[in-house]
Structure formats: C-alpha cells, structure tokens
Amino acid sequence: ESFDALLFGCRAGVEATLSRIAALDLDIRRLPFRPIYAVGSQATEALRGVGITPMIRFSGHCDEALEEHADRLRDQRLLMVTAEGGRPNLARSLEAIGSQVERVAAYRYTHLFPEHPLGHLHGMVMPSSTAASLVLSEYPPEDTPVLVMGPLTSETTRSMGATRVIQAESDTIDSVVERTLTEWSPVSFFTGAE
C-alpha cells in the first residue's frame, strides 16, 4: 500500500524504527523517500539526531497542534509508527481533519504494577487517556484528586470513577507541571495545608 507520509508519534517509535532498519543492515538514506512528520519535540529531536528533518513538526498531539497543519494533512494517507495499540486518540484526531491513518506497531509496552496497595495518595497526574485507563483500572481514584492534561483525559478519568478531576490550563507538559506545582506545592504537600 502507498502512503503520502510517515508519521512518528513519539521518540520510542523513532528509536524502534531506526533500530530495525539498522538490524536489517539498511541505510535510512537509501530508503524510498517519503515525507516524514513528527509529533512533539522528542520525536523531532530523535529524527534530527540521525540527520532527518521532519517536513511537519507538531508541537504536540492535541487537536490545536494538529489544526495548525490541517490543510496539509487533509486527504493524506499517513503511516503512523506507534506502540502496539498506541495513540488511538491521535489517530482519531487526524482522521477528524480528513487524514487516512494506518497505524503500525514498532514496539510494545508492558505495564507492571506493584502488587501491594499504594496507601493514601495526595494526588495523581494523568498525562493521557491511555494512562488514565491503565492506572485507574488498577488503582481506583476514590476521592483522590486527579490532575489531567486535556479534555479527553478528563473525560476518561471521570469515566474511571474519579470525582475530583483538575484539568491543566492547556494540553502541554509545561502546563501540567505548572498546575501540579500549584495544586501540590511543597508547603501544602508536607504540611497538609490547602
């Protein structure tokens, strides 16, 4: 099947793909040219580290970051390199703006959780809806405050039983860190002060 572009959704996908190309004793510079797109700074940095400059660099995987490039993505057939079962929301967002997305698994995550209870938690941070589904299925949030990155993660977190959901100002890591520090400053964390 033919694709218009190769899209890397994360650093791990770049690294797994480059590792496989090297294991096959191929030279990435001799592979048939396809435009390469990168989602986020880590995927971009990993590609640049081997001399590849992505034609499109998304600042993140949220709808706003994709919308900036909607005209170029519309009607494109994208081969998206991801983890096994990974990035379903990114695929849906790309399809919503008119891209055709085929996901290919380049690696697999194994999720291991401690067998003992975690005890009382002051708060939880969920960077994605996938993380929320995985973590909260093992550790129901009960009355623990849960800080989330964006609206989809907020929705998933609520569906997993969380009642105290706090959404970061924007769908970025910096915003999550800032809100985490605001919600659970060292003073309130150690003294219990609100």
mmCIF file of C-alpha atoms in Angstrom:
data_model
loop_
_atom_site.group_PDB
_atom_site.id
_atom_site.type_symbol
_atom_site.label_atom_id
_atom_site.label_comp_id
_atom_site.label_asym_id
_atom_site.label_seq_id
_atom_site.Cartn_x
_atom_site.Cartn_y
_atom_site.Cartn_z
ATOM 1 C CA GLU A 1 0.000 0.000 0.000
ATOM 2 C CA SER A 2 1.164 3.514 -0.736
ATOM 3 C CA PHE A 3 1.292 6.314 1.809
ATOM 4 C CA ASP A 4 1.804 10.044 1.446
ATOM 5 C CA ALA A 5 3.864 10.422 4.607
ATOM 6 C CA LEU A 6 5.411 8.587 7.525
ATOM 7 C CA LEU A 7 4.325 9.965 10.897
ATOM 8 C CA PHE A 8 6.194 9.333 14.144
ATOM 9 C CA GLY A 9 4.091 9.906 17.232
ATOM 10 C CA CYS A 10 6.926 9.647 19.758
ATOM 11 C CA ARG A 11 10.636 9.141 20.371
ATOM 12 C CA ALA A 12 10.205 5.419 21.099
ATOM 13 C CA GLY A 13 8.701 4.894 17.642
ATOM 14 C CA VAL A 14 11.633 6.646 16.004
ATOM 15 C CA GLU A 15 14.149 4.624 18.010
ATOM 16 C CA ALA A 16 12.412 1.281 17.350
ATOM 17 C CA THR A 17 12.189 2.001 13.613
ATOM 18 C CA LEU A 18 15.817 3.091 13.333
ATOM 19 C CA SER A 19 16.914 0.035 15.328
ATOM 20 C CA ARG A 20 15.024 -2.283 12.964
ATOM 21 C CA ILE A 21 16.443 -0.563 9.879
ATOM 22 C CA ALA A 22 19.954 -1.000 11.301
ATOM 23 C CA ALA A 23 19.277 -4.675 12.171
ATOM 24 C CA LEU A 24 18.307 -5.272 8.537
ATOM 25 C CA ASP A 25 21.602 -3.630 7.526
ATOM 26 C CA LEU A 26 19.785 -0.941 5.589
ATOM 27 C CA ASP A 27 20.752 2.666 5.199
ATOM 28 C CA ILE A 28 17.899 5.015 6.010
ATOM 29 C CA ARG A 29 19.221 7.471 3.423
ATOM 30 C CA ARG A 30 18.687 4.874 0.676
ATOM 31 C CA LEU A 31 15.094 4.046 1.523
ATOM 32 C CA PRO A 32 12.374 5.361 -0.812
ATOM 33 C CA PHE A 33 11.688 8.980 0.075
ATOM 34 C CA ARG A 34 8.536 9.716 1.984
ATOM 35 C CA PRO A 35 7.820 12.937 3.773
ATOM 36 C CA ILE A 36 8.331 12.413 7.488
ATOM 37 C CA TYR A 37 6.200 14.105 10.130
ATOM 38 C CA ALA A 38 6.956 14.220 13.855
ATOM 39 C CA VAL A 39 4.598 14.733 16.788
ATOM 40 C CA GLY A 40 6.236 16.526 19.698
ATOM 41 C CA SER A 41 9.740 17.725 20.418
ATOM 42 C CA GLN A 42 11.112 14.330 21.476
ATOM 43 C CA ALA A 43 10.226 12.627 18.181
ATOM 44 C CA THR A 44 11.623 15.628 16.307
ATOM 45 C CA GLU A 45 14.878 15.537 18.303
ATOM 46 C CA ALA A 46 15.282 11.784 17.753
ATOM 47 C CA LEU A 47 14.908 12.232 13.994
ATOM 48 C CA ARG A 48 17.252 15.214 13.895
ATOM 49 C CA GLY A 49 19.781 13.145 15.835
ATOM 50 C CA VAL A 50 20.193 10.939 12.753
ATOM 51 C CA GLY A 51 20.100 13.795 10.270
ATOM 52 C CA ILE A 52 16.404 13.732 9.366
ATOM 53 C CA THR A 53 14.418 16.952 9.467
ATOM 54 C CA PRO A 54 10.673 16.293 9.568
ATOM 55 C CA MET A 55 8.659 18.192 6.958
ATOM 56 C CA ILE A 56 5.942 18.849 9.532
ATOM 57 C CA ARG A 57 6.629 19.145 13.251
ATOM 58 C CA PHE A 58 3.595 19.196 15.513
ATOM 59 C CA SER A 59 4.073 20.929 18.836
ATOM 60 C CA GLY A 60 2.035 18.162 20.470
ATOM 61 C CA HIS A 61 -0.708 15.643 19.831
ATOM 62 C CA CYS A 62 -3.645 17.777 20.930
ATOM 63 C CA ASP A 63 -6.244 18.944 18.446
ATOM 64 C CA GLU A 64 -4.930 22.524 18.487
ATOM 65 C CA ALA A 65 -1.438 21.400 17.431
ATOM 66 C CA LEU A 66 -2.850 19.302 14.591
ATOM 67 C CA GLU A 67 -5.254 22.007 13.468
ATOM 68 C CA GLU A 68 -2.310 24.275 12.617
ATOM 69 C CA HIS A 69 -1.464 21.856 9.781
ATOM 70 C CA ALA A 70 -4.988 20.715 8.860
ATOM 71 C CA ASP A 71 -4.791 21.973 5.262
ATOM 72 C CA ARG A 72 -1.639 19.950 4.600
ATOM 73 C CA LEU A 73 -2.953 16.835 6.382
ATOM 74 C CA ARG A 74 -6.380 16.716 4.789
ATOM 75 C CA ASP A 75 -6.721 13.803 2.329
ATOM 76 C CA GLN A 76 -3.241 12.489 3.209
ATOM 77 C CA ARG A 77 -2.632 8.760 3.695
ATOM 78 C CA LEU A 78 -0.425 8.549 6.770
ATOM 79 C CA LEU A 79 1.532 5.579 8.055
ATOM 80 C CA MET A 80 1.760 6.250 11.800
ATOM 81 C CA VAL A 81 4.523 4.481 13.728
ATOM 82 C CA THR A 82 3.429 3.817 17.285
ATOM 83 C CA ALA A 83 3.323 1.273 20.096
ATOM 84 C CA GLU A 84 1.112 -1.762 19.818
ATOM 85 C CA GLY A 85 -2.390 -0.362 20.316
ATOM 86 C CA GLY A 86 -0.904 3.083 20.866
ATOM 87 C CA ARG A 87 -2.079 6.597 20.078
ATOM 88 C CA PRO A 88 -5.736 5.868 19.241
ATOM 89 C CA ASN A 89 -6.724 9.440 20.108
ATOM 90 C CA LEU A 90 -4.055 10.887 17.836
ATOM 91 C CA ALA A 91 -5.311 8.658 15.010
ATOM 92 C CA ARG A 92 -8.917 9.773 15.647
ATOM 93 C CA SER A 93 -7.895 13.445 15.693
ATOM 94 C CA LEU A 94 -6.011 13.068 12.395
ATOM 95 C CA GLU A 95 -8.978 11.261 10.838
ATOM 96 C CA ALA A 96 -11.315 14.017 12.066
ATOM 97 C CA ILE A 97 -9.396 16.575 9.981
ATOM 98 C CA GLY A 98 -9.504 14.319 6.909
ATOM 99 C CA SER A 99 -6.364 12.158 7.031
ATOM 100 C CA GLN A 100 -6.438 8.433 6.401
ATOM 101 C CA VAL A 101 -4.346 6.790 9.131
ATOM 102 C CA GLU A 102 -2.804 3.349 9.158
ATOM 103 C CA ARG A 103 -1.084 2.525 12.442
ATOM 104 C CA VAL A 104 1.909 0.211 12.502
ATOM 105 C CA ALA A 105 3.286 -1.140 15.781
ATOM 106 C CA ALA A 106 7.047 -0.704 16.107
ATOM 107 C CA TYR A 107 7.264 -1.600 19.800
ATOM 108 C CA ARG A 108 5.227 -2.815 22.757
ATOM 109 C CA TYR A 109 4.923 -1.573 26.315
ATOM 110 C CA THR A 110 4.492 -3.964 29.216
ATOM 111 C CA HIS A 111 2.681 -2.451 32.173
ATOM 112 C CA LEU A 112 3.655 -3.757 35.580
ATOM 113 C CA PHE A 113 2.023 -2.505 38.746
ATOM 114 C CA PRO A 114 3.107 -3.080 42.355
ATOM 115 C CA GLU A 115 1.253 -5.968 43.956
ATOM 116 C CA HIS A 116 0.789 -4.112 47.240
ATOM 117 C CA PRO A 117 -1.587 -1.204 47.857
ATOM 118 C CA LEU A 118 -0.147 2.272 47.405
ATOM 119 C CA GLY A 119 -1.751 3.685 50.519
ATOM 120 C CA HIS A 120 -3.074 7.229 50.737
ATOM 121 C CA LEU A 121 -2.170 9.413 47.771
ATOM 122 C CA HIS A 122 -2.208 13.219 47.891
ATOM 123 C CA GLY A 123 -2.900 13.323 44.176
ATOM 124 C CA MET A 124 -2.408 11.617 40.834
ATOM 125 C CA VAL A 125 -1.292 13.040 37.465
ATOM 126 C CA MET A 126 -2.640 11.510 34.244
ATOM 127 C CA PRO A 127 -0.815 12.705 31.113
ATOM 128 C CA SER A 128 -3.078 10.828 28.698
ATOM 129 C CA SER A 129 -6.350 8.961 28.435
ATOM 130 C CA THR A 130 -4.395 5.724 27.951
ATOM 131 C CA ALA A 131 -2.502 6.324 31.205
ATOM 132 C CA ALA A 132 -5.780 7.115 32.964
ATOM 133 C CA SER A 133 -7.381 3.872 31.753
ATOM 134 C CA LEU A 134 -4.385 1.741 32.717
ATOM 135 C CA VAL A 135 -3.570 3.286 36.098
ATOM 136 C CA LEU A 136 -7.095 3.927 37.323
ATOM 137 C CA SER A 137 -8.219 0.390 36.455
ATOM 138 C CA GLU A 138 -5.556 -0.861 38.899
ATOM 139 C CA TYR A 139 -5.829 1.942 41.453
ATOM 140 C CA PRO A 140 -9.358 3.376 41.600
ATOM 141 C CA PRO A 141 -9.082 7.073 42.426
ATOM 142 C CA GLU A 142 -11.844 7.115 45.067
ATOM 143 C CA ASP A 143 -11.608 10.660 46.494
ATOM 144 C CA THR A 144 -8.017 11.309 45.360
ATOM 145 C CA PRO A 145 -7.606 14.471 43.253
ATOM 146 C CA VAL A 146 -6.504 13.636 39.710
ATOM 147 C CA LEU A 147 -4.750 16.229 37.545
ATOM 148 C CA VAL A 148 -5.227 15.648 33.813
ATOM 149 C CA MET A 149 -3.654 17.065 30.670
ATOM 150 C CA GLY A 150 -6.662 17.712 28.455
ATOM 151 C CA PRO A 151 -10.388 17.262 27.873
ATOM 152 C CA LEU A 152 -10.209 13.685 26.551
ATOM 153 C CA THR A 153 -8.092 12.600 29.523
ATOM 154 C CA SER A 154 -10.537 14.398 31.804
ATOM 155 C CA GLU A 155 -13.459 12.500 30.272
ATOM 156 C CA THR A 156 -11.659 9.153 30.574
ATOM 157 C CA THR A 157 -10.623 9.887 34.160
ATOM 158 C CA ARG A 158 -14.204 10.677 35.137
ATOM 159 C CA SER A 159 -15.422 7.501 33.415
ATOM 160 C CA MET A 160 -12.959 5.540 35.587
ATOM 161 C CA GLY A 161 -14.650 6.853 38.732
ATOM 162 C CA ALA A 162 -12.683 9.969 39.604
ATOM 163 C CA THR A 163 -14.768 12.669 41.240
ATOM 164 C CA ARG A 164 -12.036 15.270 41.859
ATOM 165 C CA VAL A 165 -10.631 15.967 38.391
ATOM 166 C CA ILE A 166 -8.419 19.016 37.822
ATOM 167 C CA GLN A 167 -7.629 19.958 34.228
ATOM 168 C CA ALA A 168 -4.401 21.754 33.297
ATOM 169 C CA GLU A 169 -4.734 25.156 31.609
ATOM 170 C CA SER A 170 -3.580 23.767 28.254
ATOM 171 C CA ASP A 171 -2.713 20.413 26.721
ATOM 172 C CA THR A 172 1.064 20.711 27.274
ATOM 173 C CA ILE A 173 3.601 19.206 29.641
ATOM 174 C CA ASP A 174 4.600 22.665 30.899
ATOM 175 C CA SER A 175 1.002 23.401 31.801
ATOM 176 C CA VAL A 176 0.661 20.098 33.680
ATOM 177 C CA VAL A 177 3.874 20.742 35.625
ATOM 178 C CA GLU A 178 2.771 24.280 36.466
ATOM 179 C CA ARG A 179 -0.646 23.116 37.660
ATOM 180 C CA THR A 180 0.921 20.253 39.647
ATOM 181 C CA LEU A 181 3.143 22.714 41.469
ATOM 182 C CA THR A 182 0.159 24.988 42.097
ATOM 183 C CA GLU A 183 -2.080 22.184 43.398
ATOM 184 C CA TRP A 184 0.546 20.342 45.403
ATOM 185 C CA SER A 185 3.171 22.895 46.344
ATOM 186 C CA PRO A 186 5.891 21.647 48.678
ATOM 187 C CA VAL A 187 4.352 23.626 51.536
ATOM 188 C CA SER A 188 0.883 22.113 51.161
ATOM 189 C CA PHE A 189 2.298 18.657 50.442
ATOM 190 C CA PHE A 190 4.391 18.472 53.590
ATOM 191 C CA THR A 191 2.140 20.410 55.955
ATOM 192 C CA GLY A 192 -1.229 19.295 54.671
ATOM 193 C CA ALA A 193 -2.241 22.943 54.174
ATOM 194 C CA GLU A 194 -4.563 23.681 51.286
#
